[in-house]
Amino acid sequence: MSKNPIVFSGIQPTGGFHIGNYIGALSNWTAIQNEYECLYCIVDLHSLTVRTDPKELTQNIRQAAAMFIALGIDPTKSTMYVQSQVPGHTQLSWILSCYTAFGEMSRMTQFKDKSEKNADNINVGLFCYPVLMASDILLFDTSYVPIGDDQRQHLEITRDIAVRFNGIYGDVFIIPEGIYQKVGARIMSLQDPTSKMSKSDPNENSKIMLTDDNDAILRKFKRAITDSGNEICRGKDKEGITNLISILCGMTGKQPQDVEVEFCGKMYGEFKLAVADAVIAVVEPIRTEYQRILSDKTYLDEILTSGRDKATERSEKVMARVNNVMGLNIY
Ligand code: AQP
């Protein structure tokens, strides 16, 4: 067993990360890497639920790795690797799928949302996504999972599956807990503040990518949808302003009530500029570092290879335990 509790989290390599990913999950990843033993995974298998171009996928995987490092994930402290390179993920996924009820999977809201968005490609992979995610987490004796609020239901089903399996076979899995941001666990679209900010949203103005230049960031915040009022505060029918307050807090560590006091009586335009400035202050150095690291393919591949080896070794311990209790380790 590791001396520190284990943290696992993953992100899909689907064309860059946005500030929702950053505030909701990624900023926590770097914050906790000194305290825990962390595994951070580029979940390429999860990204196959929509059609992908092979060359683009390979490029996206390296881009994700470069972004991890630019964000401050230290490969000497944390294990960074690619999901498809560690066979335990899919092995455990099959086993756990046999301990997951069709009915409970049918209740997953993300499956319903994504099925509506991709009506021409509702595949079994999309339906089984939460079981693969459960396997990702349970494969490493994970204690904590830093994720955004949209993944809360998937973590709950992970816990349910683990409890069910342990109920049959003994204490095989650690029951993981989520780590959620107090403010910014669900960052909303800048164009429709009642929907989550999403990578797959075709409207570029709905999301701020960590690779956006300063002009684009400013322009998108200027166009952000607010409301017809003039008060900078959270509340009913003020989803747009509430979201901008969360973004400002997520980027600066300020508390929402302090932001409301600071901007009391100020105009929406001035507030939007302040939010854009706070985002630029965080994103600009990340973007510069990302571009520098991305050009070093050899370095990135070395890190991912060493991460793969470490993750495989660790996963084999859990897989051996699972196979043993199930009677699958016969020779
Ligand atoms: N809007 C968000 N606010 C806060 N956290 C978020 N996360 C995602 N969106 C938000 C968190 O980011 C981590 C990685 O998520 P993912 O791999 O599920 O990313 P994704 O699905 O590719 O990103 P999107 O934007 O969620 O994609 P689509 O377009 O599919 O909707 C997770 O911890 C997630 O909670």
Tab-separated table of C-alpha atoms and ligand atoms in Angstrom, residues 9-14 16-26 29 43 46 110 114 117 129 146-152 184-189 195-201, ligand 1:
chain	number	residue	atom	x	y	z
A	9	SER	CA	-8.782	11.709	-11.907
A	10	GLY	CA	-9.027	11.782	-15.679
A	11	ILE	CA	-9.887	14.033	-18.570
A	12	GLN	CA	-10.776	13.292	-22.170
A	13	PRO	CA	-8.291	14.319	-24.879
A	14	THR	CA	-10.962	15.983	-26.955
A	16	GLY	CA	-8.223	21.378	-25.476
A	17	PHE	CA	-9.483	22.178	-22.004
A	18	HIS	CA	-11.738	25.046	-20.995
A	19	ILE	CA	-11.883	27.140	-17.827
A	20	GLY	CA	-14.735	24.924	-16.561
A	21	ASN	CA	-12.390	21.931	-16.639
A	22	TYR	CA	-9.736	24.109	-14.983
A	23	ILE	CA	-11.834	25.590	-12.176
A	24	GLY	CA	-13.934	22.460	-11.572
A	25	ALA	CA	-11.156	19.875	-11.600
A	26	LEU	CA	-7.687	20.642	-12.958
A	29	TRP	CA	-5.167	18.379	-9.326
A	43	VAL	CA	-8.894	9.006	-20.792
A	46	HIS	CA	-13.773	7.514	-23.023
A	110	GLN	CA	-25.114	12.399	-18.795
A	114	LYS	CA	-25.340	13.092	-24.642
A	117	LYS	CA	-26.947	15.683	-28.530
A	129	TYR	CA	-19.167	4.991	-19.899
A	146	PRO	CA	-11.162	15.556	-7.705
A	147	ILE	CA	-13.925	16.165	-10.264
A	148	GLY	CA	-16.499	18.702	-11.371
A	149	ASP	CA	-20.101	18.550	-10.259
A	150	ASP	CA	-21.227	17.013	-13.593
A	151	GLN	CA	-19.401	13.802	-12.620
A	152	ARG	CA	-21.035	13.500	-9.186
A	184	GLY	CA	-17.083	26.753	-9.447
A	185	ALA	CA	-17.819	23.012	-9.350
A	186	ARG	CA	-20.060	23.630	-12.377
A	187	ILE	CA	-19.051	26.505	-14.639
A	188	MET	CA	-21.787	27.431	-17.078
A	189	SER	CA	-21.763	28.422	-20.748
A	195	SER	CA	-26.157	24.918	-19.474
A	196	LYS	CA	-22.746	23.614	-18.456
A	197	MET	CA	-19.694	25.014	-20.253
A	198	SER	CA	-18.828	22.148	-22.626
A	199	LYS	CA	-15.948	21.383	-24.952
A	200	SER	CA	-18.387	20.021	-27.502
A	201	ASP	CA	-20.486	23.217	-27.636
B	1	AQP	N1	-18.388	23.194	-16.980
B	1	AQP	C1	-17.665	22.565	-16.060
B	1	AQP	N2	-17.522	23.102	-14.824
B	1	AQP	C2	-16.774	22.456	-13.874
B	1	AQP	N3	-16.118	21.290	-14.118
B	1	AQP	C3	-16.233	20.738	-15.335
B	1	AQP	N4	-15.741	19.616	-15.890
B	1	AQP	C4	-16.155	19.509	-17.159
B	1	AQP	N5	-16.928	20.558	-17.486
B	1	AQP	C5	-17.004	21.329	-16.366
B	1	AQP	C6	-14.854	18.682	-15.181
B	1	AQP	O1	-13.665	18.570	-15.929
B	1	AQP	C7	-13.139	17.257	-15.765
B	1	AQP	C8	-12.842	16.639	-17.114
B	1	AQP	O2	-14.060	16.425	-17.758
B	1	AQP	P1	-14.304	15.437	-18.935
B	1	AQP	O3	-13.170	14.612	-19.291
B	1	AQP	O4	-15.622	14.821	-18.644
B	1	AQP	O5	-14.354	16.490	-19.990
B	1	AQP	P2	-15.265	16.532	-21.135
B	1	AQP	O6	-16.499	15.734	-20.910
B	1	AQP	O7	-14.475	16.265	-22.345
B	1	AQP	O8	-15.535	18.065	-21.013
B	1	AQP	P3	-16.853	18.663	-21.168
B	1	AQP	O9	-16.700	20.083	-21.444
B	1	AQP	O10	-17.683	18.215	-20.010
B	1	AQP	O11	-17.266	17.937	-22.500
B	1	AQP	P4	-18.628	17.731	-23.155
B	1	AQP	O12	-18.588	18.606	-24.332
B	1	AQP	O13	-18.633	16.297	-23.486
B	1	AQP	O14	-19.682	18.158	-22.159
B	1	AQP	C9	-14.191	16.454	-14.994
B	1	AQP	O15	-13.809	16.349	-13.647
B	1	AQP	C10	-15.430	17.285	-15.131
B	1	AQP	O16	-16.290	17.136	-14.019
